[in-house]
Amino acid sequence: MTSTQTAPQTAGAVTPAAGDDIIVQVSGLCKFFGSRRAVDNVSFTIRQGECVGFLGPNGAGKTTTINMLLGLVEKSGGTMRIMHLDIPAQQQEAKCFIGVVPQTDSLDPDLTVEENLLTYASYFNITGRKARAKSAELLEFFALANRRQEIIEHLSGGQRRRLLLARALINEPKLLILDEPTVGLDPQARHLIWERLEILQQQGTTMLLTSHYLDEVEHLSSRVLILDHGKIVAQGVPQQLITELVGIDVFVIEGTTAELDALEKSFKQCEATTERVNDKLYAYTQEDCSRLESLLKKSRSWLRRPANLEDLFIQLTGRSLRES
Amino acid sequence: MKHLRFWTLWRRNSRVWRKHVMATLIGNLGQPLLFLLAMGYGIGHEMQTIDGLTYLQFLAPGLVTSSVMYSAAFETTYGSYTRLSMQKTYEAILMTPLGITDIALGEIFWGASKGLLSAIIMLAMLPLFGVWPSIWTLALLPVLFMSGVFFAAFGLIMTALASSYEFFNYFISLILTPLFLFSGIFFPLKTIVPSARIFFELLPLTPIVTLSRMLCYGQFHEPWLLKIAGSLLLTLFTCWLSVIFLRKRLIQ
């Protein structure tokens, strides 16, 4: 397991001021639903300016963890702090610093685009000219300025998501929580959202992201936490984790059982781990195994690609379906 | 400022309401006005006076309270349930500094405000039926608002328990309709045998109907302070319960 410490730390700095750039600190967090351990002793820290990706199969405990941070689920044990405020005791204060893009669309269908932002701003006690200026700025930033007076029903999926993002930023949050921010969008709409999120990152916005699109997480996150069965099974910088736990390259080879058996042996001689799924052989190589490519000429089909987060994800959490 | 955060939800609701003002007013006022017309005019002609009031005069203040009850309770059942389930308004609000208590108070005060508005419009229309309320009617308005708070909080409890819109049929058929019929709006409760009468006197709408009739005509023959104090206690208790039930519904 890799831990990354990007923030510079002075030697022997153990005074409370040492953790000044800590935005979220969770330790020993648990949530039990009856006998089911939905979140089981989870600890992590998010520092100023980081984008932490939360990964895990359905029911791994990602959303439950986020909901505990937001006070929507009561914790069974452990401690949580956001901006040094104790959660849930100082929940209301902490929420002033948080922006949330929820998984489900919770835009107000009774209100127009602009009214959605102004009403949401009022919940943060941002009113009048200040609210209108902020709302105009955000609509501009998310390319929604020309839909200001539109009713929500008339917006496309991508526009709704952008409006949800704009809404989450209305209070200039120190921490932006994104729960599946591009689910169900076409590639154009996704890329537009990524682009905006990257700009926000450059401005130093701290983010906590969950997504099932692993390319999205790879693209946006500076660090990932992989959860399974309520526990953190790995954490670190995506590329480092992939190289360490999966390898450099992945070979995917189709062929008869006999062919694949022989190939598997060859790959084992090169530094590689192998996996058989149906009539496919997966080989994850820890060193350059391109010399084996000549052996593959006879195979029905094969390919070699760099290992990615999806390989890591499958390796850590298995191939079986999780349906809860 | 912290304690007034619930007004932001009140303002959100009023902003939406302003968009469909006519439809909601007709919905809230239609029924009591039609009752007043049909029963007050239609049946009233054939009836003797009750405590010196014509039947139309007897009926009118009670129907005003029923419009408060229906407006407030419908707002925090059908209205609030839509916001809770389909529109996920509460979910969105809980991401902001507003908490469960703010949501409950915002919804309850909004429902009560709608109830009060219905009452004011009805009271203002009574002269059209030849019924002239006394100046004491102004003192009735806070009482009606309190009753609105009670029924809005009651409705919100139903919303917190509801699994679908059908659930509200129980509330309407088993609670609101009996209250409408047996709280002394349509007939004087003294016609009931004393042993059973106590039950009807204790129904939550009865003291409000009695107070409404008393203040509307400037009569003070009943223990008004006791009725107000009792209703206030019940209202506060119901508000407290509604926060508990709503928290149970929204926080896992």
Coordinates of C-alpha atoms in Angstrom, one line a residue:
Chain A
M1 CA 0.0 0.0 0.0
T2 CA 1.3 3.4 -1.0
S3 CA 0.7 6.5 0.9
T4 CA 1.3 9.9 -0.6
Q5 CA 2.3 13.0 1.2
T6 CA 2.4 15.8 -1.2
A7 CA 2.3 18.5 1.5
P8 CA 5.7 19.6 2.8
Q9 CA 6.1 18.9 6.5
T10 CA 8.7 20.4 8.7
A11 CA 10.7 18.1 10.8
G12 CA 9.2 17.3 14.2
A13 CA 6.1 19.3 13.5
V14 CA 3.7 17.8 16.0
T15 CA 1.9 21.0 17.1
P16 CA -1.8 21.2 16.1
A17 CA -0.8 23.8 13.4
A18 CA 0.9 21.0 11.5
G19 CA -2.4 19.7 10.1
D20 CA -3.6 23.1 8.9
D21 CA -4.1 22.0 5.3
I22 CA -6.2 19.0 6.3
I23 CA -9.7 19.4 4.9
V24 CA -11.2 16.0 5.9
Q25 CA -10.0 13.7 8.6
V26 CA -11.8 10.4 9.1
S27 CA -10.6 7.8 11.5
G28 CA -12.0 4.4 12.4
L29 CA -15.3 5.2 10.8
C30 CA -17.9 2.5 11.1
K31 CA -21.5 2.0 10.1
F32 CA -23.5 -1.1 10.8
F33 CA -26.9 -1.8 9.5
G34 CA -28.0 -4.7 11.7
S35 CA -25.2 -7.2 11.4
R36 CA -24.0 -5.9 8.0
R37 CA -20.9 -3.8 8.2
A38 CA -21.5 -1.2 5.5
V39 CA -18.4 0.8 6.5
D40 CA -15.9 -1.0 8.6
N41 CA -13.1 0.9 10.3
V42 CA -12.3 3.4 7.5
S43 CA -9.7 6.0 8.0
F44 CA -8.4 8.6 5.5
T45 CA -7.3 12.2 5.2
I46 CA -7.9 14.7 2.4
R47 CA -5.6 17.7 2.2
Q48 CA -6.1 21.1 0.7
G49 CA -6.0 21.0 -3.1
E50 CA -6.2 17.2 -3.5
C51 CA -8.8 15.4 -5.6
V52 CA -9.4 12.0 -3.9
G53 CA -11.2 9.4 -5.9
F54 CA -13.4 7.0 -4.1
L55 CA -13.7 3.6 -5.9
G56 CA -15.5 0.5 -5.1
P57 CA -18.2 -1.9 -6.4
N58 CA -21.8 -1.3 -5.6
G59 CA -22.4 -1.6 -1.9
A60 CA -18.8 -1.1 -1.0
G61 CA -19.6 1.7 1.4
K62 CA -18.7 4.8 -0.7
T63 CA -22.0 6.5 -0.6
T64 CA -22.6 5.5 3.0
T65 CA -19.2 7.1 3.9
I66 CA -20.1 10.3 2.1
N67 CA -23.6 10.4 3.7
M68 CA -22.0 10.1 7.1
L69 CA -19.8 13.1 6.3
L70 CA -22.9 15.0 5.3
G71 CA -24.9 13.9 8.4
L72 CA -27.5 12.0 6.4
V73 CA -26.4 8.7 7.9
E74 CA -25.6 8.4 11.6
K75 CA -22.2 6.8 12.3
S76 CA -21.9 3.7 14.4
G77 CA -18.3 4.6 15.5
G78 CA -15.2 6.5 14.7
T79 CA -14.5 10.2 14.3
M80 CA -14.9 12.6 11.4
R81 CA -13.7 16.2 11.1
I82 CA -14.2 18.6 8.2
M83 CA -12.2 21.8 8.3
H84 CA -11.4 20.9 12.0
L85 CA -15.1 20.8 12.8
D86 CA -16.4 17.7 14.5
I87 CA -19.0 15.8 12.6
P88 CA -21.9 15.4 13.4
A89 CA -21.7 17.8 16.4
Q90 CA -20.8 20.8 14.2
Q91 CA -22.5 19.5 11.1
Q92 CA -24.4 22.8 10.3
E93 CA -21.2 24.9 10.4
A94 CA -19.2 22.4 8.4
K95 CA -21.9 22.4 5.6
C96 CA -21.1 26.1 5.0
F97 CA -17.8 24.9 3.6
I98 CA -19.1 21.9 1.5
G99 CA -20.6 21.8 -1.9
V100 CA -22.3 18.6 -3.1
V101 CA -23.1 17.2 -6.5
P102 CA -25.5 14.4 -5.6
Q103 CA -25.9 11.2 -7.6
T104 CA -29.6 11.8 -8.2
D105 CA -30.9 14.9 -9.8
S106 CA -32.3 17.1 -7.0
L107 CA -32.8 20.3 -8.9
D108 CA -36.0 22.1 -8.1
P109 CA -38.4 21.5 -10.9
D110 CA -40.7 24.2 -9.6
L111 CA -38.1 26.9 -10.3
T112 CA -36.1 28.2 -13.2
V113 CA -32.4 27.7 -13.7
E114 CA -31.5 31.0 -12.1
E115 CA -34.1 30.7 -9.3
N116 CA -32.6 27.3 -8.5
L117 CA -29.3 29.0 -7.8
L118 CA -30.7 32.0 -6.0
T119 CA -32.9 29.8 -3.8
Y120 CA -30.0 27.5 -3.0
A121 CA -27.8 30.5 -2.3
S122 CA -30.4 31.8 0.2
Y123 CA -30.0 28.5 2.2
F124 CA -26.4 29.6 2.7
N125 CA -27.6 33.1 3.7
I126 CA -26.2 34.5 0.4
T127 CA -28.9 36.9 -0.9
G128 CA -29.5 40.0 -3.0
R129 CA -26.9 41.4 -5.3
K130 CA -24.2 39.0 -4.1
A131 CA -26.3 36.0 -4.9
R132 CA -27.3 37.3 -8.3
A133 CA -23.6 38.1 -9.2
K134 CA -22.5 34.7 -8.0
S135 CA -25.2 32.9 -9.9
A136 CA -24.5 34.9 -13.1
E137 CA -20.8 34.0 -12.8
L138 CA -21.5 30.3 -12.3
L139 CA -24.0 30.2 -15.2
E140 CA -21.3 31.8 -17.4
F141 CA -18.7 29.3 -16.2
F142 CA -20.9 26.3 -16.9
A143 CA -22.1 27.6 -20.3
L144 CA -25.7 28.0 -19.1
A145 CA -26.0 31.8 -19.3
N146 CA -28.4 31.6 -22.2
R147 CA -30.7 29.2 -20.3
R148 CA -31.1 31.5 -17.3
Q149 CA -34.9 31.7 -17.4
E150 CA -35.4 28.1 -18.6
I151 CA -37.5 25.7 -16.6
I152 CA -35.6 22.6 -15.4
E153 CA -37.7 20.2 -17.4
H154 CA -36.4 21.7 -20.7
L155 CA -32.7 21.2 -19.9
S156 CA -30.7 18.3 -21.3
G157 CA -29.0 15.8 -19.1
G158 CA -25.6 17.5 -19.5
Q159 CA -27.1 20.9 -18.7
R160 CA -28.8 19.6 -15.6
R161 CA -25.5 18.1 -14.4
R162 CA -23.7 21.4 -15.1
L163 CA -26.4 23.2 -13.1
L164 CA -26.0 20.8 -10.2
L165 CA -22.3 21.6 -10.3
A166 CA -23.0 25.3 -10.4
R167 CA -25.4 24.9 -7.5
A168 CA -22.8 23.0 -5.5
L169 CA -20.3 25.9 -6.0
I170 CA -22.7 28.7 -5.0
N171 CA -21.2 28.9 -1.5
E172 CA -17.6 28.8 -2.7
P173 CA -17.0 25.6 -0.9
K174 CA -13.6 24.5 0.4
L175 CA -14.6 20.9 -0.3
L176 CA -16.5 19.7 -3.3
I177 CA -18.1 16.3 -3.0
L178 CA -18.9 14.8 -6.4
D179 CA -21.0 11.6 -6.4
E180 CA -21.0 10.2 -9.9
P181 CA -20.8 13.6 -11.5
T182 CA -21.1 12.4 -15.1
V183 CA -23.3 9.4 -14.8
G184 CA -25.5 8.8 -17.9
L185 CA -23.9 11.6 -20.0
D186 CA -22.6 11.4 -23.6
P187 CA -18.8 11.8 -24.1
Q188 CA -19.1 15.5 -25.2
A189 CA -21.0 16.4 -22.0
R190 CA -18.6 14.4 -19.9
H191 CA -15.6 16.2 -21.4
L192 CA -17.1 19.6 -20.8
I193 CA -17.6 18.7 -17.1
W194 CA -14.1 17.3 -16.8
E195 CA -12.7 20.5 -18.3
R196 CA -14.5 22.6 -15.8
L197 CA -13.5 20.4 -12.9
E198 CA -9.9 20.7 -14.0
I199 CA -10.1 24.4 -14.0
L200 CA -11.5 24.3 -10.4
Q201 CA -8.6 22.0 -9.4
Q202 CA -6.1 24.4 -10.8
Q203 CA -7.7 27.0 -8.6
G204 CA -7.1 24.8 -5.6
T205 CA -10.6 23.4 -5.0
T206 CA -10.4 20.2 -2.9
M207 CA -12.5 17.4 -4.2
L208 CA -13.9 14.0 -3.2
L209 CA -15.0 12.1 -6.2
T210 CA -16.9 8.8 -6.6
S211 CA -17.5 7.4 -10.0
H212 CA -17.9 4.1 -11.7
Y213 CA -16.1 5.5 -14.8
L214 CA -12.6 4.5 -13.9
D215 CA -11.2 6.7 -16.7
E216 CA -12.9 9.6 -15.0
V217 CA -11.2 8.8 -11.7
E218 CA -7.9 8.3 -13.4
H219 CA -8.2 11.5 -15.2
L220 CA -9.2 13.7 -12.3
S221 CA -7.9 12.2 -9.1
S222 CA -4.5 12.8 -7.6
R223 CA -5.1 9.9 -5.2
V224 CA -7.6 7.0 -5.0
L225 CA -9.1 5.1 -2.2
I226 CA -10.4 1.7 -3.1
L227 CA -13.2 0.3 -0.9
D228 CA -14.6 -3.1 -0.8
H229 CA -17.0 -4.6 1.7
G230 CA -16.7 -1.4 3.7
K231 CA -13.0 -1.5 4.1
I232 CA -10.2 0.4 2.3
V233 CA -8.3 -2.2 0.3
A234 CA -5.8 0.1 -1.3
Q235 CA -4.9 3.8 -1.5
G236 CA -2.4 5.9 -3.3
V237 CA -1.5 7.7 -6.5
P238 CA -3.4 5.9 -9.3
Q239 CA -0.4 5.2 -11.6
Q240 CA 1.8 4.1 -8.8
L241 CA -0.8 1.7 -7.5
I242 CA -1.4 0.3 -10.9
T243 CA 2.3 -0.4 -11.5
E244 CA 2.8 -1.8 -8.1
L245 CA -0.3 -4.0 -7.8
V246 CA -1.1 -4.8 -11.4
G247 CA 1.9 -4.3 -13.6
I248 CA 3.1 -2.3 -16.6
D249 CA 1.3 -4.0 -19.5
V250 CA -1.7 -6.2 -19.9
F251 CA -1.8 -8.9 -22.6
V252 CA -5.3 -10.2 -23.5
I253 CA -5.1 -13.4 -25.6
E254 CA -7.8 -15.6 -27.0
G255 CA -7.2 -19.1 -28.0
T256 CA -7.8 -22.8 -27.3
T257 CA -7.2 -24.2 -23.9
A258 CA -4.1 -26.0 -24.9
E259 CA -2.6 -22.9 -26.5
L260 CA -3.4 -20.7 -23.6
D261 CA -1.9 -23.3 -21.2
A262 CA 1.3 -23.1 -23.0
L263 CA 1.3 -19.4 -23.2
E264 CA 0.6 -19.1 -19.5
K265 CA 3.7 -21.1 -18.8
S266 CA 5.8 -18.8 -21.0
F267 CA 4.4 -15.7 -19.3
K268 CA 5.2 -17.1 -15.9
Q269 CA 8.8 -17.2 -16.9
C270 CA 8.7 -13.5 -17.8
E271 CA 7.8 -11.5 -14.6
A272 CA 4.0 -11.6 -15.0
T273 CA 0.9 -12.7 -13.2
T274 CA -1.8 -14.5 -15.2
E275 CA -5.5 -14.9 -15.0
R276 CA -7.9 -17.1 -17.1
V277 CA -11.4 -15.9 -17.8
N278 CA -13.5 -18.2 -20.0
D279 CA -11.4 -18.7 -23.2
K280 CA -9.2 -15.6 -22.5
L281 CA -5.8 -15.3 -20.9
Y282 CA -4.9 -12.1 -19.1
A283 CA -1.2 -11.6 -18.4
Y284 CA -0.2 -8.6 -16.2
T285 CA 3.5 -8.0 -16.7
Q286 CA 5.8 -6.4 -14.2
E287 CA 8.7 -6.1 -16.7
D288 CA 9.0 -5.6 -20.4
C289 CA 7.7 -8.9 -21.9
S290 CA 7.5 -7.8 -25.5
R291 CA 9.8 -10.6 -26.5
L292 CA 6.9 -13.0 -25.9
E293 CA 4.9 -11.3 -28.7
S294 CA 6.4 -13.6 -31.3
L295 CA 4.7 -16.5 -29.5
L296 CA 1.3 -14.9 -30.0
K297 CA 1.4 -14.8 -33.8
K298 CA -0.7 -18.0 -34.0
S299 CA -3.4 -16.9 -31.5
R300 CA -6.9 -16.2 -32.6
S301 CA -6.5 -12.6 -31.4
W302 CA -4.4 -10.8 -28.9
L303 CA -3.6 -7.3 -27.8
R304 CA -1.2 -5.5 -25.5
R305 CA -2.1 -2.3 -23.6
P306 CA -0.9 -0.4 -20.6
A307 CA -2.4 -1.5 -17.3
N308 CA -5.1 0.8 -16.1
L309 CA -7.2 1.5 -13.1
E310 CA -9.9 -0.9 -14.2
D311 CA -7.4 -3.7 -14.0
L312 CA -6.5 -2.7 -10.5
F313 CA -10.1 -2.4 -9.6
I314 CA -11.0 -5.9 -10.9
Q315 CA -7.9 -7.3 -9.3
L316 CA -8.7 -5.9 -5.9
T317 CA -12.5 -6.4 -5.9
G318 CA -12.9 -9.5 -8.1
R319 CA -14.9 -10.1 -11.2
S320 CA -18.2 -11.3 -9.6
L321 CA -21.2 -9.0 -9.8
R322 CA -22.2 -7.0 -6.8
E323 CA -25.9 -6.4 -6.6
S324 CA -27.4 -5.0 -3.5
Chain B
M1 CA -29.9 34.5 12.0
K2 CA -29.3 30.8 12.7
H3 CA -32.8 30.4 14.1
L4 CA -34.5 32.0 11.2
R5 CA -33.0 29.8 8.6
F6 CA -36.3 28.0 8.1
W7 CA -37.7 31.2 6.6
T8 CA -35.6 30.5 3.5
L9 CA -37.6 27.4 2.9
W10 CA -40.8 29.3 3.5
R11 CA -39.6 31.8 0.9
R12 CA -38.8 29.0 -1.5
N13 CA -42.3 27.7 -1.2
S14 CA -43.9 31.1 -1.5
R15 CA -41.9 31.7 -4.7
V16 CA -43.3 28.5 -6.2
W17 CA -46.8 29.3 -4.9
R18 CA -46.8 32.7 -6.6
K19 CA -46.5 30.9 -9.9
H20 CA -49.8 29.0 -9.5
V21 CA -51.6 31.3 -7.2
M22 CA -55.1 30.9 -8.7
A23 CA -55.1 27.2 -8.9
T24 CA -54.1 26.7 -5.3
L25 CA -56.6 29.3 -4.0
I26 CA -59.5 27.8 -5.8
G27 CA -58.4 24.4 -4.5
N28 CA -58.3 25.6 -0.9
L29 CA -61.4 27.9 -0.9
G30 CA -63.7 26.1 -3.3
Q31 CA -64.9 23.4 -0.9
P32 CA -65.7 25.6 2.1
L33 CA -67.4 28.3 0.0
L34 CA -69.6 25.7 -1.7
F35 CA -70.5 24.2 1.6
L36 CA -71.5 27.6 2.9
L37 CA -73.6 28.2 -0.1
A38 CA -75.3 24.8 -0.2
M39 CA -75.8 24.3 3.5
G40 CA -76.1 27.9 4.8
Y41 CA -78.4 29.1 2.1
G42 CA -80.0 25.9 1.0
I43 CA -80.7 24.2 4.3
G44 CA -80.4 27.3 6.4
H45 CA -83.7 28.7 5.3
E46 CA -85.6 25.8 6.8
M47 CA -83.9 25.9 10.2
Q48 CA -84.5 27.7 13.4
T49 CA -81.8 29.9 15.0
I50 CA -79.1 28.3 17.1
D51 CA -78.0 30.4 20.2
G52 CA -79.5 33.4 18.5
L53 CA -77.6 32.8 15.2
T54 CA -79.1 32.0 11.8
Y55 CA -77.8 28.7 10.5
L56 CA -75.7 30.6 7.9
Q57 CA -74.1 32.7 10.8
F58 CA -73.6 29.5 12.8
L59 CA -71.9 27.7 10.0
A60 CA -69.7 30.4 8.6
P61 CA -67.0 30.7 11.3
G62 CA -66.6 26.9 11.5
L63 CA -66.2 26.6 7.8
V64 CA -63.4 29.2 8.0
T65 CA -61.6 26.9 10.4
S66 CA -62.1 24.0 8.2
S67 CA -60.5 25.9 5.3
V68 CA -57.5 26.4 7.5
M69 CA -57.4 22.8 8.4
Y70 CA -57.6 21.6 4.8
S71 CA -55.2 24.1 3.4
A72 CA -52.5 23.5 6.0
A73 CA -52.9 19.7 6.0
F74 CA -52.9 19.3 2.3
E75 CA -49.9 21.5 1.9
T76 CA -47.8 19.4 4.2
T77 CA -49.1 16.1 2.9
Y78 CA -49.4 16.2 -0.9
G79 CA -47.1 19.2 -1.2
S80 CA -44.4 18.1 1.2
Y81 CA -44.5 14.5 0.1
T82 CA -43.8 15.6 -3.5
R83 CA -40.9 17.6 -2.2
L84 CA -39.7 14.7 -0.1
S85 CA -40.0 11.9 -2.6
M86 CA -40.2 13.0 -6.2
Q87 CA -38.5 16.3 -6.2
K88 CA -35.8 15.4 -3.6
T89 CA -36.0 19.0 -2.3
Y90 CA -35.2 18.0 1.3
E91 CA -32.3 15.9 0.1
A92 CA -30.9 19.0 -1.7
I93 CA -31.6 21.2 1.3
L94 CA -29.8 18.9 3.7
M95 CA -26.6 19.5 1.8
T96 CA -26.8 23.1 3.0
P97 CA -26.6 24.5 6.6
L98 CA -30.3 23.9 7.0
G99 CA -31.1 20.9 9.2
I100 CA -34.2 18.7 9.8
T101 CA -35.7 21.2 12.3
D102 CA -35.4 24.0 9.7
I103 CA -37.1 21.9 7.1
A104 CA -39.9 20.9 9.4
L105 CA -40.5 24.5 10.6
G106 CA -40.2 25.9 7.1
E107 CA -42.9 23.5 5.9
I108 CA -45.1 23.9 8.9
F109 CA -45.1 27.7 8.9
W110 CA -45.7 27.6 5.1
G111 CA -48.6 25.3 5.5
A112 CA -50.0 27.4 8.3
S113 CA -49.5 30.6 6.3
K114 CA -51.6 29.1 3.4
G115 CA -54.2 28.1 5.9
L116 CA -54.3 31.6 7.3
L117 CA -54.6 33.1 3.9
S118 CA -57.5 30.9 3.0
A119 CA -59.2 32.0 6.3
I120 CA -58.6 35.7 5.6
I121 CA -60.1 35.4 2.1
M122 CA -63.1 33.5 3.4
L123 CA -63.7 35.9 6.2
A124 CA -63.5 38.8 3.8
M125 CA -66.1 37.1 1.6
L126 CA -68.6 36.5 4.4
P127 CA -70.3 39.9 4.0
L128 CA -71.3 38.7 0.5
F129 CA -73.4 36.1 2.2
G130 CA -74.8 38.6 4.6
V131 CA -72.6 37.6 7.5
W132 CA -70.8 40.5 9.2
P133 CA -67.8 39.4 11.5
S134 CA -67.1 41.6 14.5
I135 CA -63.9 43.5 15.2
W136 CA -62.8 40.6 17.5
T137 CA -62.2 38.6 14.3
L138 CA -58.8 40.3 14.2
A139 CA -57.9 38.5 17.4
L140 CA -59.1 35.3 15.8
L141 CA -56.4 35.4 13.1
P142 CA -53.5 34.3 15.4
V143 CA -55.7 31.5 16.7
L144 CA -56.4 30.3 13.2
F145 CA -52.7 30.5 12.4
M146 CA -52.0 28.3 15.5
S147 CA -54.5 25.9 14.2
G148 CA -52.8 26.0 10.8
V149 CA -49.5 25.1 12.5
F150 CA -51.1 22.2 14.3
F151 CA -52.6 20.7 11.1
A152 CA -49.5 21.4 9.1
A153 CA -47.4 19.6 11.7
F154 CA -49.9 16.7 11.8
G155 CA -49.7 16.5 8.0
L156 CA -45.9 16.5 8.1
I157 CA -46.0 13.5 10.4
M158 CA -48.2 11.7 7.9
T159 CA -45.7 12.6 5.2
A160 CA -42.8 11.3 7.2
L161 CA -44.7 8.0 7.6
A162 CA -46.1 7.8 4.0
S163 CA -44.8 5.3 1.5
S164 CA -47.0 6.6 -1.3
Y165 CA -49.7 9.2 -1.9
E166 CA -52.4 6.5 -1.2
F167 CA -51.4 6.6 2.5
F168 CA -53.0 10.1 2.8
N169 CA -56.4 8.5 2.2
Y170 CA -56.2 7.2 5.8
F171 CA -55.4 10.7 7.0
I172 CA -58.2 12.3 5.1
S173 CA -60.9 9.6 5.6
L174 CA -60.1 8.7 9.2
I175 CA -59.0 12.0 10.6
L176 CA -59.7 15.1 8.6
T177 CA -63.2 14.2 7.4
P178 CA -64.4 13.1 10.9
L179 CA -63.0 16.3 12.3
F180 CA -64.8 18.3 9.6
L181 CA -68.1 16.7 10.5
F182 CA -67.9 16.3 14.3
S183 CA -66.1 19.4 15.6
G184 CA -69.3 21.5 15.9
I185 CA -69.1 23.1 12.5
F186 CA -72.5 21.8 11.3
F187 CA -74.4 21.2 14.5
P188 CA -74.1 22.4 18.1
L189 CA -72.3 19.8 20.3
K190 CA -74.7 20.4 23.2
T191 CA -77.2 18.2 21.4
I192 CA -75.0 15.3 22.2
V193 CA -75.4 13.4 25.5
P194 CA -72.9 14.9 28.0
S195 CA -71.0 11.7 28.6
A196 CA -70.2 11.4 24.8
R197 CA -69.9 15.2 24.4
I198 CA -66.6 15.4 26.3
F199 CA -65.0 13.3 23.5
F200 CA -66.1 15.7 20.8
E201 CA -65.1 18.7 22.9
L202 CA -61.6 17.3 23.0
L203 CA -61.1 16.8 19.3
P204 CA -58.4 19.2 18.2
L205 CA -60.6 21.2 15.8
T206 CA -63.5 21.7 18.3
P207 CA -62.0 24.5 20.5
I208 CA -60.9 26.3 17.3
V209 CA -64.4 26.2 15.9
T210 CA -65.9 27.4 19.2
L211 CA -63.3 30.2 19.4
S212 CA -63.9 31.1 15.8
R213 CA -67.7 31.5 16.4
M214 CA -67.1 33.4 19.7
L215 CA -64.7 35.9 18.3
C216 CA -66.5 36.3 15.0
Y217 CA -69.6 37.5 16.8
G218 CA -67.8 39.1 19.8
Q219 CA -69.3 36.7 22.4
F220 CA -67.2 35.4 25.3
H221 CA -69.5 32.9 27.1
E222 CA -67.0 30.0 26.9
P223 CA -63.6 29.6 28.7
W224 CA -61.6 31.0 25.8
L225 CA -58.2 31.2 27.6
L226 CA -58.3 27.5 28.5
K227 CA -59.1 26.5 24.9
I228 CA -56.3 28.6 23.6
A229 CA -53.8 27.3 26.1
G230 CA -54.8 23.7 25.5
S231 CA -54.6 24.1 21.7
L232 CA -51.2 25.8 22.0
L233 CA -49.8 22.9 24.1
L234 CA -51.1 20.4 21.6
T235 CA -49.7 22.4 18.7
L236 CA -46.2 22.6 20.3
F237 CA -46.2 18.9 21.0
T238 CA -47.3 18.0 17.5
C239 CA -44.5 20.2 16.0
W240 CA -42.0 18.5 18.2
L241 CA -43.2 15.1 17.1
S242 CA -43.1 16.1 13.5
V243 CA -39.4 17.0 13.8
I244 CA -38.7 13.5 15.3
F245 CA -40.6 11.7 12.6
L246 CA -39.1 13.7 9.8
R247 CA -35.6 13.0 11.2
K248 CA -36.4 9.3 11.4
R249 CA -37.5 9.4 7.8
L250 CA -34.5 11.4 6.4
I251 CA -31.5 10.3 8.5
Q252 CA -30.5 6.7 8.5

